[in-house]
Amino acid sequence: MKTNKKRNLVYIISIIISIIIGLWGILGSKSFEKAANSLMSGVTVNMGWLYLLSMLTFVIFALIVAFSRYGNIKLGKDDSKPEYSTISWFGMLFGAGMGIGLVFYGVAEPLSHYVAPIEYLTPGTPEAANFAMKASFMHWGIHPWANYSIIGLGLAYFQFRKDKPGLISTLFIPLLGEEKVKGPIGKIIDIFAVIATIAGVATSLGMGTLQINSGLSYLFNAPNNKMSWLVIVVVIAIIYIWTAVAGIDKGINTISNINLILAGTILVLSFIVGPKLMMLNSFTSGMGAYLDNFFQDSLALNPFGSNDWLLGWRIFYWAWWIAWAPFVGTFIARISKGRTVREFILGVSVAPALASIVWFSVFGSMGLNIATKLPLVQAKELASVSELALFKVFAQYPLGVILSVITVVLLCTFFITSANSATFVLSMFSQEGDLNPDKNKKLVWGILQALIAYALLLSGGISALQTASVAAAFPFIFIMLFVCVSIIKAFKKEKV
């Protein structure tokens, strides 16, 4: 009986806090936005240096561990085998880790950097275009994925090798001891992980709804209004809840495989119809600039001038990836039984980073190929509405309508892969880390995510919730730094 009370405590408190945050965003949207912006400004302006140092630390830590003697440790018993094929594993972790963001920003971000680059560059110049690609590679390259691997590696190790619960608090067992982790400190950590997850995913659901509706409106003149948002949210929610309830094997894995096929198809078709030489040159030149300036850009801050671009883009991104780390790391851990530490880190950090860079090489080049031929005023107009930028660019190429239709479907599958994996993880968090949580909890969390996303769309609070969730996740920097120490402490006990 005592265990059940503890089990329900995280679940009940998390739901209450989620509802309170949602209601504040809906009923007091202006005060919520003001509070979120103030919190975000305070965190990024004063702690930008810590975000930069921490994210670089996660990259270095992950790579050192991968190529150390600990790289051969199995995430499971010594005789365990991977539960999923490498392709299915990659499809699930890639869909959960980046989700709709790649489609949303694939064209829009390079265009944004081209028309409004960092302070020392002139907008609309070749230098701005080169910077746009390098910056996009940095934001979607190895940093976010190494960040995810910290939580994921620790959880996969403790879940499958040490038979511990799939909870963020579990990662602190080597530092605090099992009794303290089961007490109030552990519960606070787990509740915080739930809130960070639902806030992050609700904002992505809202952003995804807007882009899907924009695509349908642009292609088929579908109405872009509150009723359309409701239809999209309801249809997508039914699918992601159904796939989450069906489980990883029957639901999430199937959608992730479809998603991977669609992403590969649109990537290949875009390369065929797009400026191939520019794409190849952008990949080569961008990779060179990315690697050559890796450490400098990882720690870039201007102590004697403006940091507006860095605060608005890089540091915001680093904060956003850290906010997503509990959810994505937990889901990646859940599907990684039987992998070695080295295989896990390279598969989670390096492979998806390369895939993201290829993605931006193709779609970023398509956008810049159009923008560089336009006057700066028109290029700014092209970049002004992020959710429409991709569709406007596709319209300038052969097979543009086909590419746009595939994109809308891809947006839906990316939408679903993020939401169903989040629903699964939230259910794990609120059921003592059970690796196969109850269907009822999946249903509750799935519905709650959809309700919060739609309600905040109606009140205009999606961007404010995103800002609030990113700022509120600041303490996770320290949690993840301690997790690095905890992982090494646990690994030192292994006979390797």
XYZ file of C-alpha atoms in Angstrom:
496
model
C 0.000 0.000 0.000
C 2.842 2.358 0.833
C 4.392 1.790 -2.577
C 1.119 2.665 -4.320
C 0.890 5.992 -2.477
C 4.408 6.886 -3.534
C 3.681 5.758 -7.036
C 0.602 7.941 -7.285
C 2.275 10.956 -5.673
C 4.379 11.851 -8.732
C 1.401 11.189 -11.011
C -1.132 13.293 -9.075
C 1.147 16.241 -8.281
C 2.430 16.350 -11.868
C -1.086 16.453 -13.306
C -2.141 19.207 -10.876
C 0.905 21.359 -11.700
C 0.433 20.765 -15.455
C -3.207 21.876 -15.255
C -2.289 24.961 -13.191
C 0.385 25.994 -15.701
C -2.028 25.405 -18.583
C -4.795 27.428 -16.925
C -2.405 30.283 -16.180
C -1.319 30.321 -19.814
C -4.956 30.381 -20.947
C -6.673 32.671 -18.436
C -3.767 34.997 -17.747
C -1.897 34.799 -21.035
C -0.421 38.300 -20.742
C 0.904 37.858 -17.209
C 2.109 34.360 -18.124
C 3.984 35.704 -21.147
C 5.498 38.540 -19.118
C 6.665 36.157 -16.396
C 8.054 33.706 -18.972
C 9.972 36.410 -20.837
C 11.404 37.848 -17.623
C 12.515 34.415 -16.460
C 14.027 33.576 -19.840
C 15.851 36.884 -20.095
C 17.302 36.513 -16.626
C 18.462 32.951 -17.239
C 19.998 33.431 -20.693
C 21.613 36.832 -20.157
C 23.170 35.921 -16.830
C 23.802 32.231 -17.410
C 24.549 32.052 -21.142
C 28.159 31.208 -20.350
C 27.029 28.201 -18.292
C 24.840 26.855 -21.105
C 27.760 27.079 -23.533
C 30.241 25.417 -21.173
C 27.787 22.682 -20.176
C 26.779 21.690 -23.698
C 30.428 21.442 -24.769
C 31.122 19.386 -21.644
C 28.380 16.927 -22.625
C 29.909 16.495 -26.103
C 33.413 15.907 -24.731
C 32.151 13.578 -21.992
C 30.111 11.450 -24.411
C 32.957 11.013 -26.905
C 35.572 10.257 -24.232
C 33.330 7.604 -22.652
C 32.531 6.088 -26.069
C 36.189 5.528 -26.908
C 37.318 4.619 -23.394
C 37.499 1.134 -21.892
C 33.911 1.674 -20.713
C 32.742 1.619 -24.336
C 32.431 -2.172 -24.269
C 29.998 -2.245 -21.332
C 26.631 -3.730 -22.296
C 23.456 -1.783 -21.563
C 21.943 -4.947 -20.205
C 23.260 -8.299 -19.063
C 26.402 -9.538 -20.815
C 24.407 -11.922 -23.033
C 21.605 -9.477 -23.933
C 20.899 -8.579 -27.558
C 19.333 -5.416 -29.023
C 15.531 -5.513 -28.985
C 15.196 -3.564 -32.234
C 17.012 -3.554 -35.552
C 19.479 -0.717 -36.062
C 17.186 0.947 -38.616
C 14.135 0.793 -36.345
C 16.191 1.978 -33.382
C 17.536 4.925 -35.353
C 14.066 5.766 -36.679
C 12.564 5.889 -33.196
C 15.356 7.895 -31.563
C 15.569 10.306 -34.517
C 11.814 10.933 -34.537
C 11.688 11.487 -30.781
C 14.845 13.604 -30.646
C 14.165 16.154 -33.369
C 10.594 15.552 -34.327
C 8.839 18.294 -36.171
C 11.674 20.769 -35.668
C 13.691 19.577 -38.660
C 10.779 20.144 -41.024
C 9.855 23.430 -39.350
C 13.363 24.895 -39.453
C 15.035 23.064 -42.375
C 14.422 25.987 -44.728
C 13.346 28.662 -42.252
C 16.443 28.776 -40.062
C 19.115 29.238 -42.774
C 16.881 31.905 -44.366
C 16.556 33.676 -41.009
C 20.327 33.730 -40.502
C 20.833 34.952 -44.068
C 18.552 37.978 -43.679
C 19.491 38.670 -40.031
C 22.914 37.161 -39.272
C 25.142 37.677 -36.259
C 25.916 41.333 -35.517
C 29.289 41.587 -37.297
C 27.958 40.359 -40.695
C 25.992 42.222 -43.355
C 22.568 40.690 -44.149
C 22.038 39.284 -47.636
C 25.727 38.759 -48.463
C 27.632 35.572 -49.428
C 29.260 35.740 -45.989
C 25.812 35.746 -44.391
C 24.814 32.708 -46.497
C 27.921 30.760 -45.429
C 27.288 31.740 -41.825
C 23.661 30.581 -42.134
C 24.728 27.046 -43.018
C 27.463 26.847 -40.387
C 25.130 28.127 -37.659
C 22.404 25.632 -38.637
C 24.929 22.777 -38.538
C 26.010 23.879 -35.071
C 22.466 24.104 -33.682
C 21.340 20.722 -35.035
C 24.659 18.860 -34.985
C 26.358 16.874 -32.243
C 25.577 19.192 -29.296
C 21.860 18.391 -28.904
C 22.372 14.693 -29.477
C 25.282 14.402 -27.029
C 23.051 16.234 -24.556
C 20.348 13.574 -25.019
C 22.908 10.783 -24.667
C 23.813 11.792 -21.095
C 20.379 11.025 -19.649
C 19.843 8.148 -22.075
C 23.127 6.399 -21.310
C 22.681 6.579 -17.558
C 19.100 5.346 -17.634
C 19.767 2.524 -20.103
C 22.651 1.340 -17.921
C 20.718 1.408 -14.640
C 17.473 0.013 -16.139
C 18.872 -2.918 -18.046
C 22.158 -3.753 -16.329
C 21.220 -2.964 -12.725
C 17.425 -3.564 -12.930
C 16.530 -0.131 -11.541
C 13.359 1.901 -12.342
C 13.240 4.053 -15.483
C 13.190 7.349 -13.562
C 15.450 10.403 -13.741
C 15.967 10.085 -9.976
C 17.498 6.630 -10.532
C 20.542 8.343 -12.046
C 21.446 9.692 -8.602
C 21.721 6.325 -6.844
C 25.574 6.246 -6.993
C 25.711 9.773 -5.521
C 22.885 9.804 -2.971
C 22.177 6.172 -2.237
C 19.000 4.239 -2.965
C 17.090 5.301 0.160
C 17.454 9.042 -0.468
C 16.533 8.605 -4.135
C 13.302 6.891 -3.087
C 12.504 9.783 -0.736
C 11.357 13.392 -1.273
C 14.471 14.412 -3.253
C 13.845 11.712 -5.821
C 10.138 12.564 -6.076
C 10.920 16.247 -6.679
C 13.358 15.336 -9.461
C 10.790 13.034 -11.102
C 7.959 15.578 -10.854
C 10.219 18.212 -12.376
C 11.039 15.831 -15.250
C 7.321 15.294 -15.919
C 6.577 19.040 -15.999
C 9.545 19.745 -18.284
C 8.388 16.982 -20.635
C 4.739 17.966 -20.913
C 5.569 21.667 -21.356
C 8.124 20.946 -24.064
C 5.903 18.527 -25.965
C 2.785 20.715 -25.681
C 4.652 23.581 -27.350
C 5.830 21.290 -30.144
C 2.284 20.041 -30.677
C 1.089 23.638 -30.943
C 3.850 24.578 -33.399
C 3.187 21.444 -35.424
C -0.529 22.212 -35.623
C 0.195 25.687 -36.970
C 2.565 24.388 -39.641
C 0.273 21.566 -40.756
C -2.629 24.013 -41.027
C -0.429 26.524 -42.891
C 0.598 23.831 -45.352
C -2.986 22.714 -45.954
C -4.065 26.337 -46.341
C -1.238 27.127 -48.761
C -1.794 23.992 -50.863
C -5.555 23.496 -50.783
C -6.950 26.811 -49.487
C -8.103 25.053 -46.332
C -9.285 27.492 -43.651
C -6.612 28.489 -41.163
C -8.641 29.057 -38.009
C -9.456 27.702 -34.559
C -11.778 25.000 -35.880
C -9.074 23.717 -38.231
C -6.617 23.634 -35.322
C -9.126 21.602 -33.316
C -9.613 19.070 -36.121
C -5.837 18.665 -36.572
C -5.184 18.281 -32.839
C -8.009 15.761 -32.407
C -7.026 13.611 -35.408
C -3.332 13.602 -34.503
C -4.117 12.981 -30.816
C -6.239 9.928 -31.653
C -3.354 8.462 -33.663
C -0.555 9.200 -31.199
C -2.591 8.005 -28.214
C -3.545 4.845 -30.072
C 0.079 4.104 -31.033
C 1.298 4.852 -27.494
C -1.349 2.576 -25.976
C -0.470 -0.136 -28.508
C 3.076 -0.070 -27.146
C 6.515 0.339 -28.665
C 6.514 -2.802 -30.830
C 3.051 -2.493 -32.365
C 2.570 1.278 -32.384
C 5.546 3.571 -31.905
C 8.001 1.467 -33.921
C 5.587 1.195 -36.870
C 4.963 4.952 -37.080
C 8.692 5.666 -36.684
C 9.538 3.370 -39.611
C 6.939 5.108 -41.794
C 8.333 8.454 -40.675
C 11.887 7.434 -41.606
C 10.775 6.300 -45.078
C 8.915 9.575 -45.692
C 11.863 11.665 -44.476
C 14.242 9.720 -46.730
C 11.874 10.076 -49.687
C 11.488 13.843 -49.402
C 15.248 14.232 -48.853
C 16.096 12.284 -52.026
C 13.410 13.995 -54.143
C 14.519 17.432 -52.927
C 18.124 16.629 -53.841
C 17.038 15.518 -57.309
C 14.996 18.647 -58.104
C 17.102 21.112 -56.107
C 20.455 22.850 -56.739
C 22.602 19.714 -56.386
C 25.984 21.391 -56.735
C 25.056 24.048 -54.164
C 23.862 21.328 -51.777
C 27.111 19.382 -52.107
C 29.187 22.540 -51.794
C 27.160 23.681 -48.788
C 27.669 20.331 -47.093
C 31.410 20.333 -47.760
C 32.048 23.994 -46.955
C 29.635 24.023 -44.021
C 31.198 20.909 -42.485
C 34.643 22.446 -42.862
C 33.578 25.668 -41.160
C 31.632 23.747 -38.510
C 34.586 21.531 -37.572
C 37.229 24.246 -37.949
C 35.404 26.627 -35.613
C 33.853 23.962 -33.395
C 35.376 24.971 -30.050
C 35.343 28.690 -30.801
C 31.656 28.630 -31.766
C 30.802 26.337 -28.852
C 32.072 28.960 -26.420
C 31.411 32.139 -28.405
C 30.264 35.117 -26.333
C 30.977 38.802 -26.778
C 31.872 40.255 -23.351
C 32.327 43.766 -24.797
C 29.441 44.056 -27.247
C 26.045 42.766 -28.295
C 25.064 39.122 -27.779
C 21.531 39.512 -29.147
C 21.940 36.927 -31.908
C 23.632 34.406 -29.592
C 20.966 34.822 -26.918
C 18.115 34.593 -29.416
C 19.465 31.570 -31.247
C 22.342 29.488 -29.845
C 21.758 29.873 -26.140
C 17.999 29.545 -26.625
C 18.613 26.317 -28.570
C 20.946 24.947 -25.902
C 18.325 25.689 -23.270
C 15.644 24.066 -25.440
C 17.649 20.870 -25.965
C 18.351 20.635 -22.224
C 14.620 21.065 -21.572
C 13.945 18.108 -23.886
C 16.700 15.908 -22.403
C 14.580 14.171 -19.700
C 11.922 13.049 -22.169
C 14.126 12.176 -25.158
C 16.877 10.626 -23.039
C 14.368 8.436 -21.206
C 12.729 7.247 -24.417
C 16.065 6.521 -26.113
C 17.152 4.554 -23.029
C 13.932 2.515 -23.165
C 14.643 1.300 -26.715
C 18.406 0.699 -26.298
C 18.638 -2.533 -24.326
C 21.467 -4.747 -25.523
C 23.585 -2.024 -27.145
C 27.124 -1.390 -25.943
C 28.018 1.987 -24.449
C 30.104 2.807 -27.541
C 27.362 1.753 -29.939
C 24.815 3.758 -27.947
C 26.816 6.996 -27.873
C 27.854 6.873 -31.528
C 24.343 5.868 -32.565
C 22.667 8.587 -30.504
C 25.231 11.397 -30.912
C 27.139 11.068 -34.169
C 24.767 9.343 -36.619
C 21.732 11.630 -36.049
C 24.000 14.700 -36.087
C 25.259 13.732 -39.550
C 21.697 13.062 -40.723
C 20.611 16.505 -39.463
C 23.547 18.187 -41.223
C 22.662 16.453 -44.497
C 19.054 17.596 -44.014
C 20.080 21.237 -43.614
C 22.518 20.978 -46.531
C 19.649 19.997 -48.818
C 16.781 22.152 -47.557
C 18.893 25.095 -46.462
C 20.463 25.214 -49.928
C 17.041 25.107 -51.580
C 15.973 28.142 -49.571
C 19.205 30.095 -49.986
C 19.271 29.361 -53.720
C 16.006 31.299 -54.030
C 16.806 33.980 -51.418
C 20.209 34.916 -52.875
C 18.534 35.778 -56.195
C 16.032 38.138 -54.553
C 16.400 41.672 -53.227
C 16.949 41.634 -49.453
C 13.436 42.984 -48.799
C 11.861 40.047 -50.640
C 14.240 37.565 -48.992
C 13.127 38.889 -45.602
C 9.510 38.436 -46.633
C 10.251 34.829 -47.629
C 11.776 34.174 -44.194
C 9.180 36.120 -42.223
C 6.682 33.294 -41.597
C 8.594 30.196 -40.508
C 5.712 27.750 -40.932
C 5.221 28.808 -44.579
C 8.856 29.181 -45.682
C 9.278 25.544 -46.743
C 6.107 25.522 -48.847
C 6.988 28.835 -50.523
C 10.433 27.527 -51.433
C 9.089 24.217 -52.770
C 6.745 26.194 -55.050
C 9.826 27.449 -56.942
C 10.986 23.932 -57.900
C 9.742 21.061 -60.100
C 7.462 18.631 -58.237
C 6.841 21.414 -55.717
C 3.234 20.370 -55.046
C 4.222 16.719 -54.563
C 7.019 17.723 -52.189
C 4.627 19.929 -50.226
C 2.017 17.172 -49.918
C 4.659 14.710 -48.681
C 5.828 17.398 -46.241
C 2.347 17.747 -44.725
C 2.191 13.965 -44.220
C 5.726 13.994 -42.806
C 4.761 16.767 -40.406
C 1.948 14.548 -39.166
C 4.196 11.501 -38.675
C 6.910 13.565 -36.958
C 4.155 15.090 -34.832
C 2.937 11.611 -33.892
C 6.402 10.135 -33.181
C 7.223 12.932 -30.737
C 3.849 12.819 -29.016
C 3.507 9.051 -28.674
C 7.031 8.641 -27.293
C 6.376 11.525 -24.866
C 3.111 9.907 -23.780
C 4.956 6.652 -23.130
C 7.701 8.415 -21.141
C 5.242 10.461 -19.053
C 3.471 7.231 -18.157
C 6.791 5.668 -17.119
C 7.651 8.664 -14.943
C 4.286 8.525 -13.168
C 4.355 4.754 -12.593
C 7.599 4.263 -10.670
C 9.632 3.948 -13.875
C 7.724 0.894 -15.119
C 9.096 0.068 -18.586
C 5.616 -1.033 -19.703
C 3.218 1.438 -18.046
C -0.571 1.099 -17.823
C -2.747 1.993 -20.798
C -4.874 4.244 -18.597
C -1.944 6.493 -17.773
C -0.998 6.732 -21.449
C -4.572 7.737 -22.219
C -4.627 10.433 -19.514
C -1.276 11.958 -20.496
C -2.091 11.796 -24.197
C -5.370 13.654 -23.729
C -3.828 16.192 -21.336
C -1.059 17.067 -23.810
C -3.592 17.661 -26.568
C -5.863 19.769 -24.346
C -3.011 21.989 -23.118
C -1.661 22.444 -26.659
C -5.054 23.422 -28.103
C -6.018 25.643 -25.192
C -2.730 27.542 -25.441
C -3.174 27.887 -29.205
C -6.511 29.568 -28.545
C -5.014 31.963 -26.009
C -1.874 32.679 -28.006
C 0.222 31.184 -25.223
C 2.227 28.565 -27.138
C 5.338 30.710 -27.569
C 5.083 31.842 -23.939
C 4.885 28.215 -22.757
C 7.922 27.382 -24.880
C 9.828 30.272 -23.326
C 8.719 29.305 -19.821
C 9.589 25.627 -20.238
C 13.038 26.429 -21.605
C 13.808 28.852 -18.777
C 12.362 26.603 -16.078
C 14.544 23.703 -17.225
C 17.674 25.626 -16.211
C 18.268 23.436 -13.108
C 18.598 20.438 -15.427
C 22.069 21.714 -16.318
C 23.187 20.799 -12.812
C 21.226 17.540 -12.812
C 22.964 16.463 -16.018
C 26.417 17.483 -14.811
C 25.859 15.368 -11.700
C 24.627 12.528 -13.926
C 28.007 12.560 -15.722
C 29.733 12.077 -12.353
C 27.242 9.370 -11.387
C 27.809 7.442 -14.627
C 31.579 7.365 -14.159
C 31.207 6.342 -10.522
C 28.985 3.419 -11.566
C 31.224 2.421 -14.500
C 34.294 2.267 -12.264
C 32.713 -0.699 -10.491
C 32.510 -2.636 -13.756
C 35.219 -5.208 -14.530
C 36.391 -3.886 -17.908
